[in-house]
């Protein structure tokens, strides 16, 4: 399997190189040259496979340059860290199915991708005899999942910047209580934007980037998308009947739902993908009317979806534009010049043939956590609640609606408490964090300080 760029200006590369490249060198996103097709008999045969076997069957179609035994070992190690023996169990509540993606080390769905990416990086760096310094900024979830993905790994250091005292206390502890020598937390005296700006500036410092082999773990890495394709197949196989299914996906960067789109293109019987957003609803406007115009980011109770520019959308646009890299390039030039992309009526119609969408505001989110809890006893986290509300409103009565549960409710205890009066009970991993020893460097929002710190520790 070879990989290409949505912008059309890289020579085809293998899977291993695609993982190491991250963002394509022409500024585009990496995609497989063709999408493998899974025949209905094969799908049926895969339906009841254990998670790791299914993951191997799917990932090996794309990672053709990694020997089977090595890939198996990488997958086993990645999902051996999940608390639940099913990895991503499917439960039924109140007429909808909930796919629990939060049983990994940091209790958010990003673990599914980042556990695999961490192991892949270690494997590939060893093979190449190289080292990597991962640098990233986080407002919460991604940072802790990235740290959990690479802690203790050989030839990798990770530097994660978070805004000092501006993440939730649990999220900060999930990062700073990791004491492995290769993990470096930096609490920046400033905002998340300050953190992100510092990281961007250092990545643009090409000399520094090259000398210190800076790497990223953001959601544009192809391996992250690929890891997420697996659980769409898994959920379908766990339904009582293997018919057409609707997936409801709480969406920010479009990574998770794009994995669902790929699963559909591979042959999984997906009727629709329901794209659910909070007030940052550029993507639901896009689905509803083809309006893709950037707005201001507003803060909500589902902070991991507070995003305007969804980086993974470019992957979908490539297919929407019938695999024309030229049209992708002109669309993003248009976005840069005018702050929006204009779509043809035919394109909007095609989007609507694949996706449903809805916007769920803060009041609706809290109300859904409360009513769902009252009816089923189940506690939704605010991100998951956005998707569940969308499912209950837009696809009423459908026999197979699967809502992706992207975080454990205890990670967002404050919002849950506002909704139901009590916080969600802390699972043992989170309870154990209280009073743990921590290590973290507090620093002014100054790129030179961060640069000097990376140089000293790398
Ligand atoms: C990252 C995240 C999302 C959004 O996923 P995307 O792939 O960015 O669309 C939703 N919920 C939680 C809890 C997350 O951490």
Short mmCIF file of C-alpha atoms and ligand atoms in Angstrom, two decimals:
data_model
loop_
_atom_site.label_atom_id
_atom_site.label_comp_id
_atom_site.label_asym_id
_atom_site.label_seq_id
_atom_site.Cartn_x
_atom_site.Cartn_y
_atom_site.Cartn_z
CA UNK A 1 0.00 0.00 0.00
CA UNK A 2 1.37 3.39 -1.04
CA UNK A 3 0.41 6.80 0.32
CA UNK A 4 -0.15 10.11 -1.39
CA UNK A 5 -0.88 13.69 -0.30
CA UNK A 6 -4.20 15.54 -0.65
CA UNK A 7 -2.18 18.36 -2.25
CA UNK A 8 -0.70 16.02 -4.83
CA UNK A 9 2.94 17.02 -4.53
CA UNK A 10 4.74 14.10 -2.91
CA UNK A 11 5.97 10.92 -4.60
CA UNK A 12 4.07 7.85 -3.28
CA UNK A 13 5.54 6.54 0.00
CA UNK A 14 5.08 3.45 2.17
CA UNK A 15 3.20 3.21 5.47
CA UNK A 16 6.30 3.51 7.64
CA UNK A 17 7.39 6.68 5.93
CA UNK A 18 3.86 8.07 6.08
CA UNK A 19 3.83 7.64 9.87
CA UNK A 20 7.18 9.35 10.26
CA UNK A 21 6.20 12.20 7.93
CA UNK A 22 3.07 13.25 9.86
CA UNK A 23 1.98 16.27 7.84
CA UNK A 24 2.88 15.74 4.17
CA UNK A 25 5.90 17.77 3.09
CA UNK A 26 3.75 19.63 0.53
CA UNK A 27 1.50 20.89 3.33
CA UNK A 28 -1.26 18.36 2.59
CA UNK A 29 -2.55 15.35 4.50
CA UNK A 30 -1.55 11.78 3.81
CA UNK A 31 -4.04 9.26 2.40
CA UNK A 32 -3.77 5.73 0.99
CA UNK A 33 -3.51 5.57 -2.80
CA UNK A 34 -6.59 3.33 -2.85
CA UNK A 35 -9.11 2.18 -0.24
CA UNK A 36 -9.16 -1.60 0.40
CA UNK A 37 -12.57 -3.17 -0.15
CA UNK A 38 -13.88 -5.66 2.38
CA UNK A 39 -16.28 -8.21 0.86
CA UNK A 40 -19.53 -8.91 2.76
CA UNK A 41 -18.41 -12.50 3.55
CA UNK A 42 -15.20 -11.18 5.10
CA UNK A 43 -17.12 -8.60 7.10
CA UNK A 44 -19.39 -11.33 8.42
CA UNK A 45 -16.39 -13.49 9.31
CA UNK A 46 -14.83 -10.58 11.22
CA UNK A 47 -18.00 -9.72 13.14
CA UNK A 48 -17.24 -11.52 16.40
CA UNK A 49 -13.45 -11.33 16.40
CA UNK A 50 -11.71 -10.10 19.54
CA UNK A 51 -10.62 -6.45 19.24
CA UNK A 52 -6.94 -7.09 18.72
CA UNK A 53 -7.47 -9.70 15.99
CA UNK A 54 -9.85 -7.39 14.18
CA UNK A 55 -7.37 -4.53 14.57
CA UNK A 56 -4.64 -6.68 13.03
CA UNK A 57 -6.85 -7.68 10.07
CA UNK A 58 -7.70 -4.06 9.31
CA UNK A 59 -4.39 -2.36 10.04
CA UNK A 60 -2.36 -4.97 8.13
CA UNK A 61 -4.22 -3.99 4.94
CA UNK A 62 -2.68 -0.53 5.25
CA UNK A 63 0.65 -1.23 6.98
CA UNK A 64 1.94 -3.60 4.33
CA UNK A 65 5.61 -2.78 4.97
CA UNK A 66 5.59 -4.03 8.58
CA UNK A 67 6.07 -7.80 9.04
CA UNK A 68 2.93 -9.49 10.38
CA UNK A 69 4.53 -10.75 13.59
CA UNK A 70 5.87 -7.28 14.42
CA UNK A 71 2.53 -5.62 13.70
CA UNK A 72 0.73 -8.14 15.90
CA UNK A 73 3.11 -7.44 18.75
CA UNK A 74 2.66 -3.67 18.33
CA UNK A 75 -1.13 -4.01 18.41
CA UNK A 76 -1.07 -6.35 21.43
CA UNK A 77 1.13 -3.95 23.36
CA UNK A 78 -1.02 -0.95 22.40
CA UNK A 79 -4.34 -2.40 23.53
CA UNK A 80 -2.94 -4.40 26.44
CA UNK A 81 -3.01 -1.11 28.37
CA UNK A 82 -6.82 -0.89 28.16
CA UNK A 83 -8.69 -1.70 31.35
CA UNK A 84 -11.64 -3.40 29.67
CA UNK A 85 -11.02 -6.81 28.14
CA UNK A 86 -13.17 -5.86 25.14
CA UNK A 87 -11.04 -2.70 24.63
CA UNK A 88 -14.04 -0.69 23.30
CA UNK A 89 -17.22 -2.34 24.66
CA UNK A 90 -20.65 -1.64 23.14
CA UNK A 91 -23.50 -1.15 25.64
CA UNK A 92 -27.17 -0.55 25.02
CA UNK A 93 -29.03 2.22 26.87
CA UNK A 94 -32.42 3.69 26.20
CA UNK A 95 -32.73 2.65 22.56
CA UNK A 96 -29.23 3.70 21.55
CA UNK A 97 -25.92 1.91 21.66
CA UNK A 98 -22.96 3.51 23.38
CA UNK A 99 -19.50 2.58 22.13
CA UNK A 100 -17.24 3.17 25.14
CA UNK A 101 -13.93 4.38 23.80
CA UNK A 102 -12.62 5.57 27.16
CA UNK A 103 -11.06 2.51 28.79
CA UNK A 104 -7.48 3.43 27.89
CA UNK A 105 -4.84 4.85 30.25
CA UNK A 106 -6.14 8.46 30.21
CA UNK A 107 -9.86 7.64 29.90
CA UNK A 108 -10.45 9.41 26.59
CA UNK A 109 -10.79 7.99 23.10
CA UNK A 110 -7.52 9.57 22.00
CA UNK A 111 -5.77 6.66 23.74
CA UNK A 112 -6.99 4.29 21.02
CA UNK A 113 -4.86 6.13 18.48
CA UNK A 114 -2.00 7.38 20.64
CA UNK A 115 -1.18 4.06 22.29
CA UNK A 116 -0.59 2.65 18.80
CA UNK A 117 1.24 5.73 17.54
CA UNK A 118 3.64 5.68 20.52
CA UNK A 119 4.55 2.05 19.88
CA UNK A 120 4.89 2.65 16.13
CA UNK A 121 7.24 5.58 16.73
CA UNK A 122 9.42 3.50 19.07
CA UNK A 123 9.54 0.63 16.56
CA UNK A 124 10.36 2.85 13.57
CA UNK A 125 12.94 4.98 15.40
CA UNK A 126 14.79 1.87 16.52
CA UNK A 127 14.78 0.50 12.98
CA UNK A 128 16.17 3.77 11.63
CA UNK A 129 18.61 4.35 14.47
CA UNK A 130 17.06 7.77 15.09
CA UNK A 131 15.76 9.77 18.01
CA UNK A 132 12.76 12.09 18.19
CA UNK A 133 11.71 14.94 20.44
CA UNK A 134 7.94 15.29 20.43
CA UNK A 135 6.75 18.81 21.08
CA UNK A 136 3.11 19.72 21.56
CA UNK A 137 0.63 22.08 23.20
CA UNK A 138 -2.51 20.89 24.92
CA UNK A 139 -5.59 22.28 26.58
CA UNK A 140 -6.11 18.89 28.25
CA UNK A 141 -6.98 15.58 26.59
CA UNK A 142 -4.44 15.25 23.81
CA UNK A 143 -1.44 16.03 25.99
CA UNK A 144 -2.13 13.37 28.58
CA UNK A 145 -2.96 10.75 25.93
CA UNK A 146 0.24 11.59 24.03
CA UNK A 147 2.31 11.34 27.21
CA UNK A 148 0.70 8.00 28.05
CA UNK A 149 1.49 6.85 24.51
CA UNK A 150 5.26 7.43 24.71
CA UNK A 151 6.17 7.32 28.42
CA UNK A 152 9.21 5.15 29.04
CA UNK A 153 9.77 4.53 25.33
CA UNK A 154 13.25 4.39 23.86
CA UNK A 155 14.68 7.14 21.65
CA UNK A 156 11.73 9.47 22.32
CA UNK A 157 11.42 12.50 24.55
CA UNK A 158 8.13 14.31 24.87
CA UNK A 159 7.65 17.98 25.78
CA UNK A 160 4.07 19.04 26.40
CA UNK A 161 3.10 22.66 27.09
CA UNK A 162 -0.12 23.38 28.95
CA UNK A 163 -1.47 26.68 30.28
CA UNK A 164 -0.53 26.87 33.98
CA UNK A 165 -3.60 26.43 36.23
CA UNK A 166 -5.95 26.65 33.22
CA UNK A 167 -6.58 22.94 32.60
CA UNK A 168 -8.80 20.99 34.99
CA UNK A 169 -6.86 19.78 38.07
CA UNK A 170 -7.38 16.15 37.02
CA UNK A 171 -6.08 16.82 33.52
CA UNK A 172 -2.99 18.55 34.90
CA UNK A 173 -2.35 15.66 37.30
CA UNK A 174 -2.76 13.09 34.51
CA UNK A 175 0.21 14.74 32.83
CA UNK A 176 2.43 15.89 35.67
CA UNK A 177 2.23 12.69 37.72
CA UNK A 178 4.00 10.80 34.92
CA UNK A 179 7.57 10.70 36.21
CA UNK A 180 9.30 8.77 33.43
CA UNK A 181 12.62 10.39 32.53
CA UNK A 182 11.56 11.00 28.90
CA UNK A 183 8.45 13.00 29.85
CA UNK A 184 8.71 16.77 30.29
CA UNK A 185 5.71 18.85 31.27
CA UNK A 186 5.90 22.61 30.88
CA UNK A 187 3.25 24.76 32.55
CA UNK A 188 3.26 28.06 30.66
CA UNK A 189 2.19 31.19 32.51
CA UNK A 190 -0.32 32.17 29.83
CA UNK A 191 -3.18 30.80 27.76
CA UNK A 192 -3.53 27.75 25.53
CA UNK A 193 -3.00 30.08 22.55
CA UNK A 194 0.34 31.17 24.03
CA UNK A 195 1.35 27.50 24.30
CA UNK A 196 0.30 26.81 20.75
CA UNK A 197 2.08 29.87 19.41
CA UNK A 198 5.33 28.87 21.09
CA UNK A 199 5.09 25.37 19.62
CA UNK A 200 4.31 26.72 16.15
CA UNK A 201 7.22 29.17 16.31
CA UNK A 202 9.64 26.43 17.33
CA UNK A 203 8.43 24.13 14.52
CA UNK A 204 8.99 27.01 12.08
CA UNK A 205 12.56 27.38 13.34
CA UNK A 206 13.79 24.90 10.73
CA UNK A 207 17.35 24.71 12.01
CA UNK A 208 16.19 23.90 15.52
CA UNK A 209 13.54 21.51 14.22
CA UNK A 210 16.12 19.56 12.23
CA UNK A 211 18.87 19.53 14.85
CA UNK A 212 16.53 18.29 17.57
CA UNK A 213 14.39 16.07 15.30
CA UNK A 214 11.16 17.66 16.47
CA UNK A 215 8.11 15.48 15.97
CA UNK A 216 4.38 16.03 16.43
CA UNK A 217 1.56 13.81 17.61
CA UNK A 218 -1.39 15.89 16.42
CA UNK A 219 -4.40 14.31 14.82
CA UNK A 220 -3.15 14.71 11.27
CA UNK A 221 -0.91 11.63 11.59
CA UNK A 222 -2.27 8.91 9.33
CA UNK A 223 -1.70 6.19 11.95
CA UNK A 224 -4.10 7.94 14.31
CA UNK A 225 -6.91 7.89 11.78
CA UNK A 226 -6.17 4.27 10.90
CA UNK A 227 -6.31 3.11 14.52
CA UNK A 228 -9.77 4.66 14.82
CA UNK A 229 -11.19 2.85 11.78
CA UNK A 230 -11.05 -0.40 13.76
CA UNK A 231 -13.73 0.39 16.34
CA UNK A 232 -16.37 1.20 13.73
CA UNK A 233 -16.03 -2.38 12.47
CA UNK A 234 -15.92 -3.67 16.03
CA UNK A 235 -19.13 -1.88 17.05
CA UNK A 236 -20.99 -3.14 13.97
CA UNK A 237 -19.91 -6.71 14.73
CA UNK A 238 -21.20 -6.43 18.29
CA UNK A 239 -24.72 -5.33 17.27
CA UNK A 240 -27.41 -8.01 17.59
CA UNK A 241 -28.00 -7.84 13.83
CA UNK A 242 -25.43 -6.93 11.20
CA UNK A 243 -27.60 -4.52 9.21
CA UNK A 244 -27.25 -0.86 8.31
CA UNK A 245 -26.01 1.33 11.12
CA UNK A 246 -25.92 5.03 11.96
CA UNK A 247 -22.91 6.33 13.92
CA UNK A 248 -23.22 9.51 15.95
CA UNK A 249 -19.84 11.16 16.43
CA UNK A 250 -19.11 14.17 18.67
CA UNK A 251 -16.79 16.09 16.40
CA UNK A 252 -13.97 18.63 16.72
CA UNK A 253 -11.08 18.06 14.34
CA UNK A 254 -13.00 15.66 12.09
CA UNK A 255 -10.47 12.86 12.79
CA UNK A 256 -12.82 10.45 14.49
CA UNK A 257 -15.68 10.84 12.03
CA UNK A 258 -13.31 10.66 9.07
CA UNK A 259 -12.27 7.20 10.32
CA UNK A 260 -15.98 6.29 10.15
CA UNK A 261 -16.17 7.60 6.60
CA UNK A 262 -13.23 5.39 5.63
CA UNK A 263 -14.88 2.38 7.27
CA UNK A 264 -17.92 3.08 5.12
CA UNK A 265 -15.82 3.40 1.97
CA UNK A 266 -14.20 0.04 2.84
CA UNK A 267 -17.61 -1.59 2.74
CA UNK A 268 -18.99 -1.38 6.29
CA UNK A 269 -22.80 -0.95 5.98
CA UNK A 270 -22.99 2.57 7.37
CA UNK A 271 -26.26 4.28 6.53
CA UNK A 272 -25.24 7.73 7.76
CA UNK A 273 -22.60 9.39 9.88
CA UNK A 274 -24.15 11.91 12.25
CA UNK A 275 -21.76 14.80 12.82
CA UNK A 276 -22.60 16.38 16.17
CA UNK A 277 -20.97 19.64 17.25
CA UNK A 278 -21.25 22.06 20.15
CA UNK A 279 -21.64 25.83 19.54
CA UNK A 280 -18.45 25.70 17.47
CA UNK A 281 -20.58 24.46 14.61
CA UNK A 282 -18.76 25.27 11.41
CA UNK A 283 -18.90 21.59 10.44
CA UNK A 284 -22.62 21.19 11.02
CA UNK A 285 -23.24 24.35 8.99
CA UNK A 286 -21.11 22.78 6.27
CA UNK A 287 -23.24 19.63 6.24
CA UNK A 288 -26.56 21.45 6.51
CA UNK A 289 -26.04 24.12 3.87
CA UNK A 290 -22.53 23.94 2.47
CA UNK A 291 -21.61 27.02 4.52
CA UNK A 292 -17.96 26.62 5.47
CA UNK A 293 -16.93 29.98 6.89
CA UNK A 294 -14.61 30.33 9.86
CA UNK A 295 -15.93 31.92 13.06
CA UNK A 296 -14.44 32.66 16.49
CA UNK A 297 -13.80 29.77 18.87
CA UNK A 298 -16.16 29.87 21.85
CA UNK A 299 -15.54 27.96 25.09
CA UNK A 300 -18.04 25.25 25.99
CA UNK A 301 -18.52 22.39 28.47
CA UNK A 302 -17.12 20.04 25.79
CA UNK A 303 -13.70 21.73 25.44
CA UNK A 304 -12.09 19.04 23.27
CA UNK A 305 -14.51 20.05 20.51
CA UNK A 306 -13.88 23.81 20.74
CA UNK A 307 -12.34 24.02 17.30
CA UNK A 308 -13.10 26.01 14.15
CA UNK A 309 -10.53 24.88 11.62
CA UNK A 310 -10.91 21.08 11.56
CA UNK A 311 -7.61 19.84 10.16
CA UNK A 312 -8.84 16.41 9.09
CA UNK A 313 -11.65 17.81 6.94
CA UNK A 314 -9.10 18.15 4.15
CA UNK A 315 -8.97 14.36 3.92
CA UNK A 316 -12.69 14.19 3.27
CA UNK A 317 -12.62 17.11 0.84
CA UNK A 318 -10.10 15.23 -1.26
CA UNK A 319 -12.71 12.51 -1.83
CA UNK A 320 -15.57 15.00 -2.19
CA UNK A 321 -13.55 16.67 -4.94
CA UNK A 322 -13.21 13.31 -6.73
CA UNK A 323 -9.57 12.97 -5.68
CA UNK A 324 -8.53 16.20 -7.38
CA UNK A 325 -5.49 17.57 -5.53
CA UNK A 326 -5.76 20.67 -7.65
CA UNK A 327 -9.26 21.42 -6.36
CA UNK A 328 -8.01 20.83 -2.77
CA UNK A 329 -5.19 23.31 -3.30
CA UNK A 330 -7.50 25.96 -4.72
CA UNK A 331 -10.08 25.41 -1.95
CA UNK A 332 -7.48 26.02 0.76
CA UNK A 333 -6.07 29.03 -1.08
CA UNK A 334 -9.65 30.37 -1.16
CA UNK A 335 -10.05 29.67 2.58
CA UNK A 336 -6.86 31.57 3.34
CA UNK A 337 -7.90 34.57 1.24
CA UNK A 338 -11.59 34.81 2.08
CA UNK A 339 -12.09 32.82 5.32
CA UNK A 340 -14.44 30.40 3.59
CA UNK A 341 -14.77 27.68 0.96
CA UNK A 342 -17.68 27.75 -1.50
CA UNK A 343 -19.13 24.40 -2.57
CA UNK A 344 -21.28 23.57 -5.60
CA UNK A 345 -24.88 22.42 -5.15
CA UNK A 346 -23.88 18.96 -6.34
CA UNK A 347 -21.08 18.77 -3.76
CA UNK A 348 -23.41 19.81 -0.94
CA UNK A 349 -25.85 17.13 -2.03
CA UNK A 350 -23.12 14.49 -1.90
CA UNK A 351 -22.09 15.63 1.59
CA UNK A 352 -25.70 15.27 2.69
CA UNK A 353 -25.97 11.80 1.21
CA UNK A 354 -23.25 10.64 3.65
CA UNK A 355 -23.67 12.84 6.72
CA UNK A 356 -26.38 14.13 9.01
CA UNK A 357 -25.52 16.92 11.40
CA UNK A 358 -26.73 18.83 14.39
CA UNK A 359 -25.58 21.54 16.77
CA UNK A 360 -26.04 20.91 20.48
CA UNK A 361 -25.57 23.92 22.73
CA UNK A 362 -24.49 23.97 26.35
CA UNK A 363 -27.99 23.95 27.85
CA UNK A 364 -29.00 21.02 25.64
CA UNK A 365 -25.82 19.15 26.56
CA UNK A 366 -26.39 19.49 30.30
CA UNK A 367 -30.08 18.68 29.89
CA UNK A 368 -29.17 15.50 27.97
CA UNK A 369 -26.73 14.36 30.67
CA UNK A 370 -29.52 14.86 33.22
CA UNK A 371 -32.38 13.21 31.30
CA UNK A 372 -30.27 10.28 30.10
CA UNK A 373 -29.10 9.69 33.66
CA UNK A 374 -32.66 9.84 34.96
CA UNK A 375 -33.91 7.33 32.41
CA UNK A 376 -31.03 4.88 32.32
CA UNK A 377 -28.80 5.55 35.33
CA UNK A 378 -25.90 5.97 32.90
CA UNK A 379 -23.67 9.06 33.15
CA UNK A 380 -22.56 10.66 29.87
CA UNK A 381 -19.57 12.95 29.64
CA UNK A 382 -20.39 16.31 27.97
CA UNK A 383 -18.74 15.36 24.64
CA UNK A 384 -20.61 12.09 24.42
CA UNK A 385 -23.82 13.89 25.41
CA UNK A 386 -23.54 16.10 22.32
CA UNK A 387 -23.59 12.99 20.13
CA UNK A 388 -26.34 11.27 22.10
CA UNK A 389 -28.57 14.35 21.90
CA UNK A 390 -28.02 14.45 18.15
CA UNK A 391 -28.94 10.77 17.86
CA UNK A 392 -32.09 11.11 19.97
CA UNK A 393 -33.26 14.08 17.92
CA UNK A 394 -32.19 13.30 14.35
CA UNK A 395 -32.41 9.53 14.00
CA UNK A 396 -35.33 8.64 16.25
CA UNK A 397 -36.58 5.10 15.95
CA UNK A 398 -33.66 3.72 13.93
CA UNK A 399 -32.90 0.20 15.22
CA UNK A 400 -29.11 0.53 15.14
CA UNK A 401 -27.71 3.87 16.26
CA UNK A 402 -24.24 3.76 17.79
CA UNK A 403 -23.10 6.81 19.77
CA UNK A 404 -19.36 7.11 20.23
CA UNK A 405 -18.51 7.79 23.90
CA UNK A 406 -15.29 9.75 23.70
CA UNK A 407 -14.45 10.42 27.36
CA UNK A 408 -15.15 9.04 30.81
CA UNK A 409 -17.58 11.37 32.66
CA UNK A 410 -15.25 11.67 35.65
CA UNK A 411 -12.80 13.62 33.48
CA UNK A 412 -15.37 16.39 33.23
CA UNK A 413 -16.73 16.23 36.75
CA UNK A 414 -17.69 19.89 36.99
CA UNK A 415 -20.04 19.81 34.00
CA UNK A 416 -21.50 16.50 35.12
CA UNK A 417 -22.14 17.93 38.57
CA UNK A 418 -23.89 20.95 37.06
CA UNK A 419 -26.14 18.57 35.13
CA UNK A 420 -27.04 15.93 37.72
CA UNK A 421 -26.09 17.46 41.05
CA UNK A 422 -23.26 15.05 41.83
CA UNK A 423 -19.96 14.47 40.05
CA UNK A 424 -19.42 11.10 38.35
CA UNK A 425 -17.68 8.62 40.66
CA UNK A 426 -13.92 8.63 40.12
CA UNK A 427 -12.60 5.40 38.59
CA UNK A 428 -9.60 3.93 40.46
CA UNK A 429 -7.00 5.32 38.01
CA UNK A 430 -8.21 8.88 38.61
CA UNK A 431 -8.74 8.47 42.35
CA UNK A 432 -5.16 7.22 42.63
CA UNK A 433 -3.85 10.49 41.18
CA UNK A 434 -4.74 12.52 44.26
CA UNK A 435 -1.63 13.28 46.30
CA UNK A 436 0.73 11.64 43.79
CA UNK A 437 4.21 13.02 43.32
CA UNK A 438 4.38 15.36 40.31
CA UNK A 439 7.06 16.91 38.12
CA UNK A 440 6.49 20.00 36.02
CA UNK A 441 8.48 23.03 34.90
CA UNK A 442 6.64 26.32 35.34
CA UNK A 443 7.78 28.87 32.78
CA UNK A 444 6.95 32.34 31.43
CA UNK A 445 5.34 32.37 27.98
CA UNK A 446 8.64 32.85 26.18
CA UNK A 447 9.75 30.69 23.28
CA UNK A 448 13.44 31.15 24.12
CA UNK A 449 12.93 29.65 27.56
CA UNK A 450 11.14 26.64 26.08
CA UNK A 451 13.83 26.23 23.43
CA UNK A 452 16.60 26.30 26.04
CA UNK A 453 14.71 23.75 28.14
CA UNK A 454 14.31 21.36 25.19
CA UNK A 455 18.02 21.73 24.37
CA UNK A 456 18.99 20.98 27.95
CA UNK A 457 16.80 17.89 28.28
CA UNK A 458 16.96 16.38 24.77
C1 LIG B 1 -10.63 15.02 20.69
C2 LIG B 1 -11.97 14.76 21.27
C3 LIG B 1 -13.15 14.83 20.50
C4 LIG B 1 -13.16 15.26 19.05
O1 LIG B 1 -12.58 14.31 18.18
P1 LIG B 1 -12.08 14.77 16.73
O2 LIG B 1 -11.38 13.59 16.16
O3 LIG B 1 -11.17 15.93 16.97
O4 LIG B 1 -13.28 15.16 15.94
C5 LIG B 1 -14.34 14.51 21.12
N1 LIG B 1 -14.40 14.16 22.42
C6 LIG B 1 -13.30 14.08 23.19
C7 LIG B 1 -13.44 13.71 24.62
C8 LIG B 1 -12.03 14.37 22.65
O5 LIG B 1 -10.94 14.30 23.43
#
